[in-house]
Short mmCIF file of C-alpha atoms and ligand atoms in Angstrom, two decimals:
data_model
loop_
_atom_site.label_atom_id
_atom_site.label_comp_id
_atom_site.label_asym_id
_atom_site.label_seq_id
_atom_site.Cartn_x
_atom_site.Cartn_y
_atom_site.Cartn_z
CA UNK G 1 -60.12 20.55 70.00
CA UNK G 2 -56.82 18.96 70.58
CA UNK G 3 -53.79 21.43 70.79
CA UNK G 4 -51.41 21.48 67.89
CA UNK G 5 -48.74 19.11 69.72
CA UNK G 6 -50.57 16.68 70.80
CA UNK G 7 -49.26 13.28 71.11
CA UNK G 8 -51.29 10.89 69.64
CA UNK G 9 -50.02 7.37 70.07
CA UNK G 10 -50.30 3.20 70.58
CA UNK G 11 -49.20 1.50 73.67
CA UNK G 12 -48.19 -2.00 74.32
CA UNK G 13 -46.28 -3.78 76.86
CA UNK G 14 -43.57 -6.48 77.17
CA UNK G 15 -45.00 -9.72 78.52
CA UNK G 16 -47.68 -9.46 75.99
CA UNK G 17 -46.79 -9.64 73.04
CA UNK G 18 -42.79 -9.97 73.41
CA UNK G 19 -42.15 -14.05 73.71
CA UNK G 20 -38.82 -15.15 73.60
CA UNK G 21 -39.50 -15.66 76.72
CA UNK G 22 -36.72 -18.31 77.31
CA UNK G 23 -33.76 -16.71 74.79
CA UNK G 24 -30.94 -14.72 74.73
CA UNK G 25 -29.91 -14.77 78.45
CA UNK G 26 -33.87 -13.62 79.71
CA UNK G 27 -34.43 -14.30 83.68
CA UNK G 28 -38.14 -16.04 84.71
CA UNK G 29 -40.86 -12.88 85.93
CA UNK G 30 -43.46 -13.72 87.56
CA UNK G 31 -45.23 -14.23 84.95
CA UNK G 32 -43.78 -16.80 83.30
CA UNK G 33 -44.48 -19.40 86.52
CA UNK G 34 -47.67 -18.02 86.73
CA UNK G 35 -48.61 -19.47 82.81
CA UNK G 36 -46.51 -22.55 83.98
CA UNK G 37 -49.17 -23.61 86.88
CA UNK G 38 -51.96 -25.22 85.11
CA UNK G 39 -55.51 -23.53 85.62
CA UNK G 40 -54.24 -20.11 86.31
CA UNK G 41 -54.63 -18.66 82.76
CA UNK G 42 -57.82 -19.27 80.45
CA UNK G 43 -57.04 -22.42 78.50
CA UNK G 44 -53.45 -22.68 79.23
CA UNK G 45 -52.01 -20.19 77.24
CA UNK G 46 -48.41 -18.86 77.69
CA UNK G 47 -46.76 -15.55 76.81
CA UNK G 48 -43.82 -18.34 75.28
CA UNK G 49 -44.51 -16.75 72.40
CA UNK G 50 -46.74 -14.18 72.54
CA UNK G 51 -46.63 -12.12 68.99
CA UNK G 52 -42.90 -12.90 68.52
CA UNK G 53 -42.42 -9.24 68.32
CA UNK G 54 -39.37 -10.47 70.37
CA UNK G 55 -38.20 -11.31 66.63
CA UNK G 56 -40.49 -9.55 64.31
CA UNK G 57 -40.07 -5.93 65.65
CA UNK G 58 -38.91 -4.68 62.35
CA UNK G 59 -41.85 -5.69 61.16
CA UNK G 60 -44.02 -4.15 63.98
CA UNK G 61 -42.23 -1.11 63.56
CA UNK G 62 -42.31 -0.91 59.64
CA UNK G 63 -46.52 -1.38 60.55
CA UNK G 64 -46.96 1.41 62.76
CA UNK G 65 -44.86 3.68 60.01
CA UNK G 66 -47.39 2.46 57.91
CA UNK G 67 -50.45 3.38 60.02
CA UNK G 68 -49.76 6.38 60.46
CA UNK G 69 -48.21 6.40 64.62
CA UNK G 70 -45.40 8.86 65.68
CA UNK G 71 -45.61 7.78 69.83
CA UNK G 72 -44.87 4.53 70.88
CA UNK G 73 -45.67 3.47 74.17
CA UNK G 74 -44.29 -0.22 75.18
CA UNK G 75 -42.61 -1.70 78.71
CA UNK G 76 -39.08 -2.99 79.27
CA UNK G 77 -39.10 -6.89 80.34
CA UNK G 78 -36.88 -5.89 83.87
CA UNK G 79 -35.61 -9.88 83.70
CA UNK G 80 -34.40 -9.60 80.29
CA UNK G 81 -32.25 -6.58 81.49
CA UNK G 82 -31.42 -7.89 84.62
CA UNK G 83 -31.95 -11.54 84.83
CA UNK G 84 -31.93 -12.04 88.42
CA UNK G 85 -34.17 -8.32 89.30
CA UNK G 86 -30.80 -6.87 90.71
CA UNK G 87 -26.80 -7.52 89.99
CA UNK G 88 -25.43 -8.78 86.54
CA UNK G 89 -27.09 -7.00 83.25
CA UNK G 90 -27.95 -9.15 80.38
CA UNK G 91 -26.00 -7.32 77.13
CA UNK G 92 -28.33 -9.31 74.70
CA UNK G 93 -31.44 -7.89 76.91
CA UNK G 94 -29.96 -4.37 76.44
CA UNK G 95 -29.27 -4.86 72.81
CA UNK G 96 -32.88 -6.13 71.86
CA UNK G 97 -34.55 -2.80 73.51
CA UNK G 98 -31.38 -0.57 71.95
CA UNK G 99 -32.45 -2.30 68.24
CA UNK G 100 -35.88 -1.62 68.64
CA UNK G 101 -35.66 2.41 70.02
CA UNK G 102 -32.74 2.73 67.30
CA UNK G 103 -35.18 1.51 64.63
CA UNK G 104 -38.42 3.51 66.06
CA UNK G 105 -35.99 6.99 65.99
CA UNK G 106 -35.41 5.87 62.73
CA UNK G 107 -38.99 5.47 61.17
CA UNK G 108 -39.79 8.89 63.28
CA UNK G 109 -41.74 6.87 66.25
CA UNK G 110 -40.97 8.55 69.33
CA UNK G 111 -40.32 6.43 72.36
CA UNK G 112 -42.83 6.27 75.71
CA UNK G 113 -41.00 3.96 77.58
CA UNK G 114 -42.81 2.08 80.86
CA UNK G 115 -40.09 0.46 82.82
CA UNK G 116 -42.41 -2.08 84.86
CA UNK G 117 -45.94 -3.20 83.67
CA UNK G 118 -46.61 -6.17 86.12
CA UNK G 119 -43.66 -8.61 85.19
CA UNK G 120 -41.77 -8.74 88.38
CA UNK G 121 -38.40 -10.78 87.69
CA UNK G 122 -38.91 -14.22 89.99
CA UNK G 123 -35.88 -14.00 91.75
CA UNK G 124 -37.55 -10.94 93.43
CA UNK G 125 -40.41 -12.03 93.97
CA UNK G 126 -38.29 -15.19 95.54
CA UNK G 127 -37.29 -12.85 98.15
CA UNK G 128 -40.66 -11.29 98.89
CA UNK G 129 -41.30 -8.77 95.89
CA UNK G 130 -43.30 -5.43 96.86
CA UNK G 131 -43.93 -7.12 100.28
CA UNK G 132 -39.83 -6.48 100.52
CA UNK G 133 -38.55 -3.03 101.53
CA UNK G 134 -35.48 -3.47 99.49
CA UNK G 135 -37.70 -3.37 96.20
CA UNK G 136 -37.85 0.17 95.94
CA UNK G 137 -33.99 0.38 95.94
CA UNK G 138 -33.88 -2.65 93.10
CA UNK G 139 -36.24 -1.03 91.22
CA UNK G 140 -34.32 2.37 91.34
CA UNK G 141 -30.60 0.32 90.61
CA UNK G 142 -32.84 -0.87 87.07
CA UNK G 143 -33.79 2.14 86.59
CA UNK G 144 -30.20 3.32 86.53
CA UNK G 145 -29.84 0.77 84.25
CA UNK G 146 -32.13 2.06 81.63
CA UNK G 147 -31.14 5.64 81.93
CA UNK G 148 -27.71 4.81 81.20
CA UNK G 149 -28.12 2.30 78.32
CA UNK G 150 -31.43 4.02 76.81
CA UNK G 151 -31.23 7.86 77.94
CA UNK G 152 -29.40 9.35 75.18
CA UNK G 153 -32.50 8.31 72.88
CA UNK G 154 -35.30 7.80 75.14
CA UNK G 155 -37.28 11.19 76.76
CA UNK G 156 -40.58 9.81 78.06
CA UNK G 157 -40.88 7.78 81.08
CA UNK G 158 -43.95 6.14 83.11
CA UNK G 159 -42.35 4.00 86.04
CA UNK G 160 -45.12 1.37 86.60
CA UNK G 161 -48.33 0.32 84.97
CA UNK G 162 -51.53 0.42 87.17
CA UNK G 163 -50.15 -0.57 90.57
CA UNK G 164 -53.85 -1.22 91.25
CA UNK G 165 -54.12 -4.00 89.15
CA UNK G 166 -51.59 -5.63 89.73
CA UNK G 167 -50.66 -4.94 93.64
CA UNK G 168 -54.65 -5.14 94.76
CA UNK G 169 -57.72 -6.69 92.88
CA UNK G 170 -56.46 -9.15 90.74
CA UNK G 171 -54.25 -10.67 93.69
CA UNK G 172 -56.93 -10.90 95.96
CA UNK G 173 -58.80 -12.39 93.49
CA UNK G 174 -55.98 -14.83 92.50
CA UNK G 175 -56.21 -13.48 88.90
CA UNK G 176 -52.59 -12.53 88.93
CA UNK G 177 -49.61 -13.84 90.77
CA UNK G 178 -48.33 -13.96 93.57
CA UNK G 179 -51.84 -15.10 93.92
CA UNK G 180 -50.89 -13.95 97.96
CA UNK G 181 -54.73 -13.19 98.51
CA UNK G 182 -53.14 -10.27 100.67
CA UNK G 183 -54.88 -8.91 103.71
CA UNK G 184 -55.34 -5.03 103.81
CA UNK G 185 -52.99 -4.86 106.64
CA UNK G 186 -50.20 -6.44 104.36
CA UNK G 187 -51.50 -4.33 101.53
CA UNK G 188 -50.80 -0.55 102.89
CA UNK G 189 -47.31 -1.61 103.07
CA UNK G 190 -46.77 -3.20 99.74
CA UNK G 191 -48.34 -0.17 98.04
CA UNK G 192 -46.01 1.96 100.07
CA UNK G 193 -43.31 0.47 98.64
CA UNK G 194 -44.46 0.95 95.13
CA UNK G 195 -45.01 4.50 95.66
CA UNK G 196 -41.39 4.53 97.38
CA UNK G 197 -40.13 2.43 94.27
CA UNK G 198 -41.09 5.17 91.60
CA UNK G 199 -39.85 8.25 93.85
CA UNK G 200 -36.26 6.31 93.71
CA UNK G 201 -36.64 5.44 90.21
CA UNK G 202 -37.88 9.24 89.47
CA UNK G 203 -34.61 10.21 90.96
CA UNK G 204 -32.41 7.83 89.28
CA UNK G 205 -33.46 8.77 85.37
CA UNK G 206 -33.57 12.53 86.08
CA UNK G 207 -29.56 11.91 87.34
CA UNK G 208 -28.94 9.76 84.03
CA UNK G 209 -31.01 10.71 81.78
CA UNK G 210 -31.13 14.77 80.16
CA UNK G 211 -34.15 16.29 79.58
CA UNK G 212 -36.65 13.52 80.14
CA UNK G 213 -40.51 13.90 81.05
CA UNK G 214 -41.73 11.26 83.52
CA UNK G 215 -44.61 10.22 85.14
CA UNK G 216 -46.65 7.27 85.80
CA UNK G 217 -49.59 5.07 84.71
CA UNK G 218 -51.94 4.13 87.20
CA UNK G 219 -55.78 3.51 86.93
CA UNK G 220 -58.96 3.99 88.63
CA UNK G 221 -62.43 3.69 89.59
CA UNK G 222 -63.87 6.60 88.10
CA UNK G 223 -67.40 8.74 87.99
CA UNK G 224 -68.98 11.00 85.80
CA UNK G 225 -71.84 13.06 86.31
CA UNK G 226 -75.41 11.21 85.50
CA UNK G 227 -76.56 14.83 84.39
CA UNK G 228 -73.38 16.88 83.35
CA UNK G 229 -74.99 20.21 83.82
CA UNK G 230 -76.30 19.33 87.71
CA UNK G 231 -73.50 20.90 89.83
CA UNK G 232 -74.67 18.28 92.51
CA UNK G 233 -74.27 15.41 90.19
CA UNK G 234 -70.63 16.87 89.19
CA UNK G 235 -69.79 17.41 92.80
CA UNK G 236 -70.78 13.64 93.50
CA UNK G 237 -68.65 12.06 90.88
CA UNK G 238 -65.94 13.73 92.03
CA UNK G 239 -65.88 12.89 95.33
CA UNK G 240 -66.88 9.34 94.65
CA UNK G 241 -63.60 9.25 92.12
CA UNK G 242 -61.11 10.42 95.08
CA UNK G 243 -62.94 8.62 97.75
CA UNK G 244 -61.66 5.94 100.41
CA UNK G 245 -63.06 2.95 98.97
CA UNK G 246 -62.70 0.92 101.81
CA UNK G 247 -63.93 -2.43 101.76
CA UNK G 248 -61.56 -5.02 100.88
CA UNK G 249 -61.56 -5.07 96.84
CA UNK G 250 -61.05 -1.08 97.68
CA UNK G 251 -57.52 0.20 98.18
CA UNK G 252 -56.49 -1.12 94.72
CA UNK G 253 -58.75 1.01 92.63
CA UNK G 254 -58.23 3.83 94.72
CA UNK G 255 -57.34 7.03 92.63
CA UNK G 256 -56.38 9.39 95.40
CA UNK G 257 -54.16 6.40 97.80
CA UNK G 258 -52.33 5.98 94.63
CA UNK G 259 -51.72 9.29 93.10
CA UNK G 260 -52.06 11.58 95.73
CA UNK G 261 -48.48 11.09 97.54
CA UNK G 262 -46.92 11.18 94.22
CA UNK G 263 -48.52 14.52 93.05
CA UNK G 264 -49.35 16.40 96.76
CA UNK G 265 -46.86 14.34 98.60
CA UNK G 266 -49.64 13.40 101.09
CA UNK G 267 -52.03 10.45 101.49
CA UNK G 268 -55.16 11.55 101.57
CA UNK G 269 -57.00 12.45 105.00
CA UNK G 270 -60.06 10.25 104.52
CA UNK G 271 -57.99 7.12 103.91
CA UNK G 272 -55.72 7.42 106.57
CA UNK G 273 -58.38 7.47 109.19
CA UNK G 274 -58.69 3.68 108.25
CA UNK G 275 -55.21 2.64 106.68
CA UNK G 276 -52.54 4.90 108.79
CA UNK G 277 -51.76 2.08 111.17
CA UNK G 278 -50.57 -0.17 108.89
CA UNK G 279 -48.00 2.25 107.45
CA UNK G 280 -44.37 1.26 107.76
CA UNK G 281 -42.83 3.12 110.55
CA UNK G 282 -41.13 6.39 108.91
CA UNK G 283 -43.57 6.77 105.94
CA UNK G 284 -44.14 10.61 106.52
CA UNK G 285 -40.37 10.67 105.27
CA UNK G 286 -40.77 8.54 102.05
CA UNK G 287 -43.45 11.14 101.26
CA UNK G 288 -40.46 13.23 100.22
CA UNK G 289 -38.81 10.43 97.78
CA UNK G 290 -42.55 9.37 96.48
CA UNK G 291 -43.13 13.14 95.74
CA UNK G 292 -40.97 13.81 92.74
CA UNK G 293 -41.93 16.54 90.39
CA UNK G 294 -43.17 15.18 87.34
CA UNK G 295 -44.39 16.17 83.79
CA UNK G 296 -47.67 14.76 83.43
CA UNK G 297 -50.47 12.94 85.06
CA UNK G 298 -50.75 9.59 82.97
CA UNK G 299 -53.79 7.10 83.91
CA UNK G 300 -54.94 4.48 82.11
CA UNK G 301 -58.88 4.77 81.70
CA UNK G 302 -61.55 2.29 80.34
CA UNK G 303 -64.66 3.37 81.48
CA UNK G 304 -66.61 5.09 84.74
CA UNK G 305 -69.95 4.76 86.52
CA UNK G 306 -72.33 7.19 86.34
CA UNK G 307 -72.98 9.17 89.94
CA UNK G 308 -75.62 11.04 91.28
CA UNK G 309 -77.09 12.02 94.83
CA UNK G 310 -79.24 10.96 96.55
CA UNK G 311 -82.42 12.71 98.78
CA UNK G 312 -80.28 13.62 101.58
CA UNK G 313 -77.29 15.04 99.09
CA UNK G 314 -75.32 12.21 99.21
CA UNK G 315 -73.63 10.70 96.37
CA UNK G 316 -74.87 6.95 94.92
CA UNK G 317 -73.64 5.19 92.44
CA UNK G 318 -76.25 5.06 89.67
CA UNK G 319 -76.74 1.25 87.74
CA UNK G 320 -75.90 1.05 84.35
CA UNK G 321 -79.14 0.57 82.24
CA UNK G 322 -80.73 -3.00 81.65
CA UNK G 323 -79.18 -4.16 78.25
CA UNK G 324 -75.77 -1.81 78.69
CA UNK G 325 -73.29 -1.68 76.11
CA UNK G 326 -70.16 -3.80 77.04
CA UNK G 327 -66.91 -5.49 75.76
CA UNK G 328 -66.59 -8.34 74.61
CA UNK G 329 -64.68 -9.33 77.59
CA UNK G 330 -67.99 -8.13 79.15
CA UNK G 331 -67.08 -4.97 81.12
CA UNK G 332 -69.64 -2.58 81.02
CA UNK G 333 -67.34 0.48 80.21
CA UNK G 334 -68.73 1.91 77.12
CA UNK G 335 -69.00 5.08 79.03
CA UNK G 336 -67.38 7.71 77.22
CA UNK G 337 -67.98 10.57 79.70
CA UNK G 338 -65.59 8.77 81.94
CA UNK G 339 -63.02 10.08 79.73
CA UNK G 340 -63.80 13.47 79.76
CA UNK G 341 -64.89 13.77 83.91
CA UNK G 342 -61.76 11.91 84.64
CA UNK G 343 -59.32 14.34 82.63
CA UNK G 344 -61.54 17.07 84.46
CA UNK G 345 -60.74 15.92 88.01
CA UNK G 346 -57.29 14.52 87.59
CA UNK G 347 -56.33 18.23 86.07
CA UNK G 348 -58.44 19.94 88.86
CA UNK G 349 -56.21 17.93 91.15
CA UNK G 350 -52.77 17.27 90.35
CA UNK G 351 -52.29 20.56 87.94
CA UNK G 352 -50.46 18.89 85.24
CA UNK G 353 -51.04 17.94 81.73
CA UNK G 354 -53.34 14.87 81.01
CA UNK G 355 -51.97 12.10 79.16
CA UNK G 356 -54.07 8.95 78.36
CA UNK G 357 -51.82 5.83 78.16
CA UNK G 358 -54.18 3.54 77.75
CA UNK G 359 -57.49 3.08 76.22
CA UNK G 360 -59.49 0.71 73.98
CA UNK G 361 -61.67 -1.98 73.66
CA UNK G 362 -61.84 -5.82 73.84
CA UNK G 363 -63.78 -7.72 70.75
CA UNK G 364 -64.72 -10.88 69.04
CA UNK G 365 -62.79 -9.57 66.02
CA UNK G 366 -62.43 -12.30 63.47
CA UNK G 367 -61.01 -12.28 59.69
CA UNK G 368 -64.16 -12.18 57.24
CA UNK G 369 -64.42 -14.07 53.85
CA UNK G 370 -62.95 -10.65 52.32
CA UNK G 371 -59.29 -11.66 54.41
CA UNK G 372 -59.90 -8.12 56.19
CA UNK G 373 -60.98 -7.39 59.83
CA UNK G 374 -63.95 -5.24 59.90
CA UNK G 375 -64.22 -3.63 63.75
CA UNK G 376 -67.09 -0.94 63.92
CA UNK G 377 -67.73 -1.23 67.62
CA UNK G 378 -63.96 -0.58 68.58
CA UNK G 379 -64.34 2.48 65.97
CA UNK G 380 -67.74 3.76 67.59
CA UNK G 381 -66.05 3.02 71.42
CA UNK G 382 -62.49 4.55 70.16
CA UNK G 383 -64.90 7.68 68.37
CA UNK G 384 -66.85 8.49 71.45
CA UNK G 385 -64.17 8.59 73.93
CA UNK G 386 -61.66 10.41 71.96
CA UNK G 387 -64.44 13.06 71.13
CA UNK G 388 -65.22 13.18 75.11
CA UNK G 389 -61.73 14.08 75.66
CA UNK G 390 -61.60 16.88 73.48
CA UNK G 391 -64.68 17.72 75.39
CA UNK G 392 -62.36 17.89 78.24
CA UNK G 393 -60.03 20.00 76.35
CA UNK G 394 -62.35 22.67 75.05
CA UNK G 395 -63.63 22.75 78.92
CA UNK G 396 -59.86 24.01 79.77
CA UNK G 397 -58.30 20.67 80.69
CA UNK G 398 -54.43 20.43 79.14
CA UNK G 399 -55.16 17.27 77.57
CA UNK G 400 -51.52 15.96 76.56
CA UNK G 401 -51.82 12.64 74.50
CA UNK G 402 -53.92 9.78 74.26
CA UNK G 403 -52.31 6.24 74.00
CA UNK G 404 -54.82 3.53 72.18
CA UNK G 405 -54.49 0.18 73.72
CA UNK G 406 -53.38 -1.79 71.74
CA UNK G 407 -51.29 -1.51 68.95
CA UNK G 408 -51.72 -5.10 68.12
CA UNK G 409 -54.22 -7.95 69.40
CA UNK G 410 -51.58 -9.73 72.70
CA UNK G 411 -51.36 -11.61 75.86
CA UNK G 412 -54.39 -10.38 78.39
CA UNK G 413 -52.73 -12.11 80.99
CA UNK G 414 -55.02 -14.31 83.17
CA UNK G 415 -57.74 -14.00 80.00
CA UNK G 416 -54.61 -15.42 77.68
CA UNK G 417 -55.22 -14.61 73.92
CA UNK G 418 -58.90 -14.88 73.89
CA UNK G 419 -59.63 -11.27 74.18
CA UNK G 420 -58.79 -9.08 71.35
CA UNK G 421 -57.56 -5.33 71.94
CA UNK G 422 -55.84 -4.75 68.86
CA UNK G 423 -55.94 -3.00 66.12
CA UNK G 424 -53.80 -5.19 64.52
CA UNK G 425 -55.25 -8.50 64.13
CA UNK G 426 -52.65 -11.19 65.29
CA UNK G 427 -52.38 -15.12 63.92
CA UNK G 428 -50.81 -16.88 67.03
CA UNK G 429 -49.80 -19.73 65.10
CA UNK G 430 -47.99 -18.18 61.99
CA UNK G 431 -48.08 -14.68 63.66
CA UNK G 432 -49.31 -12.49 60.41
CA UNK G 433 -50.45 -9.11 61.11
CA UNK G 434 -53.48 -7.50 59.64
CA UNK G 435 -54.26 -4.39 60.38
CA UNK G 436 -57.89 -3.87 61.31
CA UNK G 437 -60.47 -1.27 60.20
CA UNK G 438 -59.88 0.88 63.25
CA UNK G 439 -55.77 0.88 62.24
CA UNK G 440 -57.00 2.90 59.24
CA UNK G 441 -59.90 4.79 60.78
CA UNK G 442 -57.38 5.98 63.59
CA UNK G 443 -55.13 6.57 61.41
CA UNK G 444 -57.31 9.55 59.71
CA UNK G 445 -57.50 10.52 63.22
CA UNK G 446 -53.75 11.15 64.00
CA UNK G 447 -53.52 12.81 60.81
CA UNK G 448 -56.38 15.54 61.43
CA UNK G 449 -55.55 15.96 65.03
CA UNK G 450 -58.91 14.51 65.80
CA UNK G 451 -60.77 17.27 63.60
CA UNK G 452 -62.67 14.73 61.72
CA UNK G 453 -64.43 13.38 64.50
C1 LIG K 22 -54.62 -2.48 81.51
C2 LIG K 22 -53.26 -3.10 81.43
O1 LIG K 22 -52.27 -2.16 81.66
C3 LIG K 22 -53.02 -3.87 80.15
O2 LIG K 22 -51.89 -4.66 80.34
C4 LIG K 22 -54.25 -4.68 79.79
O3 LIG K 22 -54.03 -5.51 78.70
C5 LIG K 22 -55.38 -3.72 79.51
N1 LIG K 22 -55.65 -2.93 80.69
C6 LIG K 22 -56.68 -4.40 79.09
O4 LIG K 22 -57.15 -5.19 80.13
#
């Protein structure tokens, strides 16, 4: 069972499904010369555009009144603040983000606000980006910014969005710009600056901003016990969800790298073994910026492997089964107990309440002869993992809130439109809204605090 506050919620960020990508004073990210170089995003789509909700935010927010959502989780475009990363703010930037919290308060949508998910402003990244030291100072003069303009309305903070993603895998992979197909040795530092980034920008709301609860969304490559009532299994997910993953594709799914200095204030003994060398020179320092107190331990979770041992006690990664359930994107992460072993761990770990900001499934959702959008997998995938994380709450796990992904179908970056996470069905070319099954079925599940599952 849920506890009686529990915040139940949509999330969303800017790059997908803003546009107005070129008004009003906005700066280039990183993102926008990405979509410009042809062949780096599925058929040459842009987030130009996106869902217009650059324009049609009323609208957005008049939807989510309708369906039912009191927490609203979305990211702040930094370059539409602060056009160049640092210096000058844009006033039309600050009024678009003051319209849309003044008209959330006033439909009774509480604010999450994420102040970077991925969209690096371009005249950063022109001077190096994360690979700069100076970043984590920008980042905490914009997060100045949006304490002062946004504090007196907006409580609930994340500083960045899965610094895995976007710092490791999908770089190496070229996926994501920079496209700097990083070596590990350049990689340490670059995450060391993130981590430095949100200690500054910790310190720079709490000083502008009353009464706020912060944290911060990363992700993960995360286990769950192949047999849930085998203590060896247990004990074999959870060391394969906090271990040094240490081949190349490794550091940026890493659970413990990432979260560990910003809840213990220490990287993790394992790792270092490998990665302490290429630490910038006064790092043990930083550990006291990086570890800020914070409210709760957000993480953005889509699925897990199962884990057992093996004959000698060691833990293995078991297969999924021939014929898995997947995505439509294909990921095989229709693995609900992910949900609930994750929560488990994370709590046992870093002691603070769980909060799910992201979740959800990609699908070939189309509009049926009826003009409605009928979605039973996402229902069945949203069903089984909310249930598994009340699991994790009747097991003693303070289980916070839970954050669908998405609100409404939107940019999947180097995938462009053609995966669907919504559950609001978007029209790219006239941009109508329908709101899918699952808007409705979650709906009933706000409502009853998750009883009726
Ligand atoms: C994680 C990211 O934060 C979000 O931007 C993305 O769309 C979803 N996962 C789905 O891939």
């Amino acid at each position: 069972m849920f506890k009686k506050d529990f915040v139940w919620g949509v999330a969303t960020a800017a790059y997908q499904i803003e546009g107005g990508a070129f008004e009003d004073g906005r700066g280039l990210s990183v993102w926008d010369t990405f979509c410009m170089e042809p062949g780096n995003v599925k058929f040459g789509h842009t987030g130009n555009f996106a869902c217009d909700h650059y324009h049609r935010y009323k609208e957005d927010v008049a939807l989510m009144k309708e369906l039912g959502v009191k927490n609203y989780r979305f990211s702040v475009s930094w370059s539409r603040i602060i056009p160049d990363g640092v210096g000058e703010v844009n006033p039309k930037g600050i009024e678009f983000y003051n319209n849309l919290i003044d008209e959330l308060l006033a439909n009774g949508i509480t604010p999450y606000m994420t102040l970077f998910h991925w969209d690096t402003p371009q005249a950063l990244e022109d001077r190096g980006g994360w690979k700069n030291p100076d970043m984590s100072d920008w980042f905490a003069q914009y997060a100045r910014v949006i304490g002062e303009n946004f504090g007196d309305r907006v409580k609930n903070f994340m500083t960045i969005n899965e610094p895995q993603s976007y710092l490791g895998g999908y770089n190496n992979r070229g996926g994501m710009p920079p496209k700097a197909g990083y070596e590990k040795r350049f990689m340490i530092p670059i995450i060391h600056n993130t981590l430095l980034a949100h200690g500054k920008a910790v310190i720079a709301l709490r000083e502008t901003v009353k009464d706020c609860k912060i944290s911060y969304a990363p992700c993960g490559d995360y286990f769950y016990p192949l047999d849930e009532n085998n203590s060896a299994d247990i004990e074999a997910a959870r060391k394969l969800t906090f271990r040094a993953n240490d081949n190349f594709d490794g550091p940026h799914w890493n659970v413990a790298w990432y979260a560990d200095p910003i809840f213990l204030g220490k990287y993790p003994e394992e790792h270092l073994a490998g990665y302490e060398q290429y630490l910038p020179k006064g790092w043990q320092d930083d550990l006291k910026i990086i570890n800020q107190p914070l409210d709760f331990c957000a993480q953005n979770i889509y699925g897990g492997r199962p884990a057992t041992t093996d004959k000698d006690g060691n833990p293995v990664i078991v297969p999924l089964k021939v014929g898995f359930s997947r995505m439509a994107n294909g990921w095989g992460v229709v693995t609900p107990k992910a949900i609930k072993w994750a929560a488990i761990f994370l709590y046992e770990r870093y002691k603070k309440p769980i909060f799910i900001t992201e979740n959800g499934m990609a699908n070939n959702d189309t509009v049926t002869l009826d003009g409605k959008v009928h979605d039973p997998q996402r229902i069945d995938y949203l069903h089984r993992y909310i249930k598994a994380l009340s699991q994790a709450a009747d097991m003693g796990v303070d289980v916070g809130g839970y954050f669908q992904w998405s609100f409404m179908d939107n940019f999947e970056w180097a995938q462009g439109y053609n995966e669907r996470f919504g559950m609001i069905w978007v029209d790219y070319e006239t941009f109508e809204r329908i709101p899918k099954d699952s808007a409705y079925w979650y709906k009933t599940v706000m409502e009853t605090n998750g009883e009726n599952l």
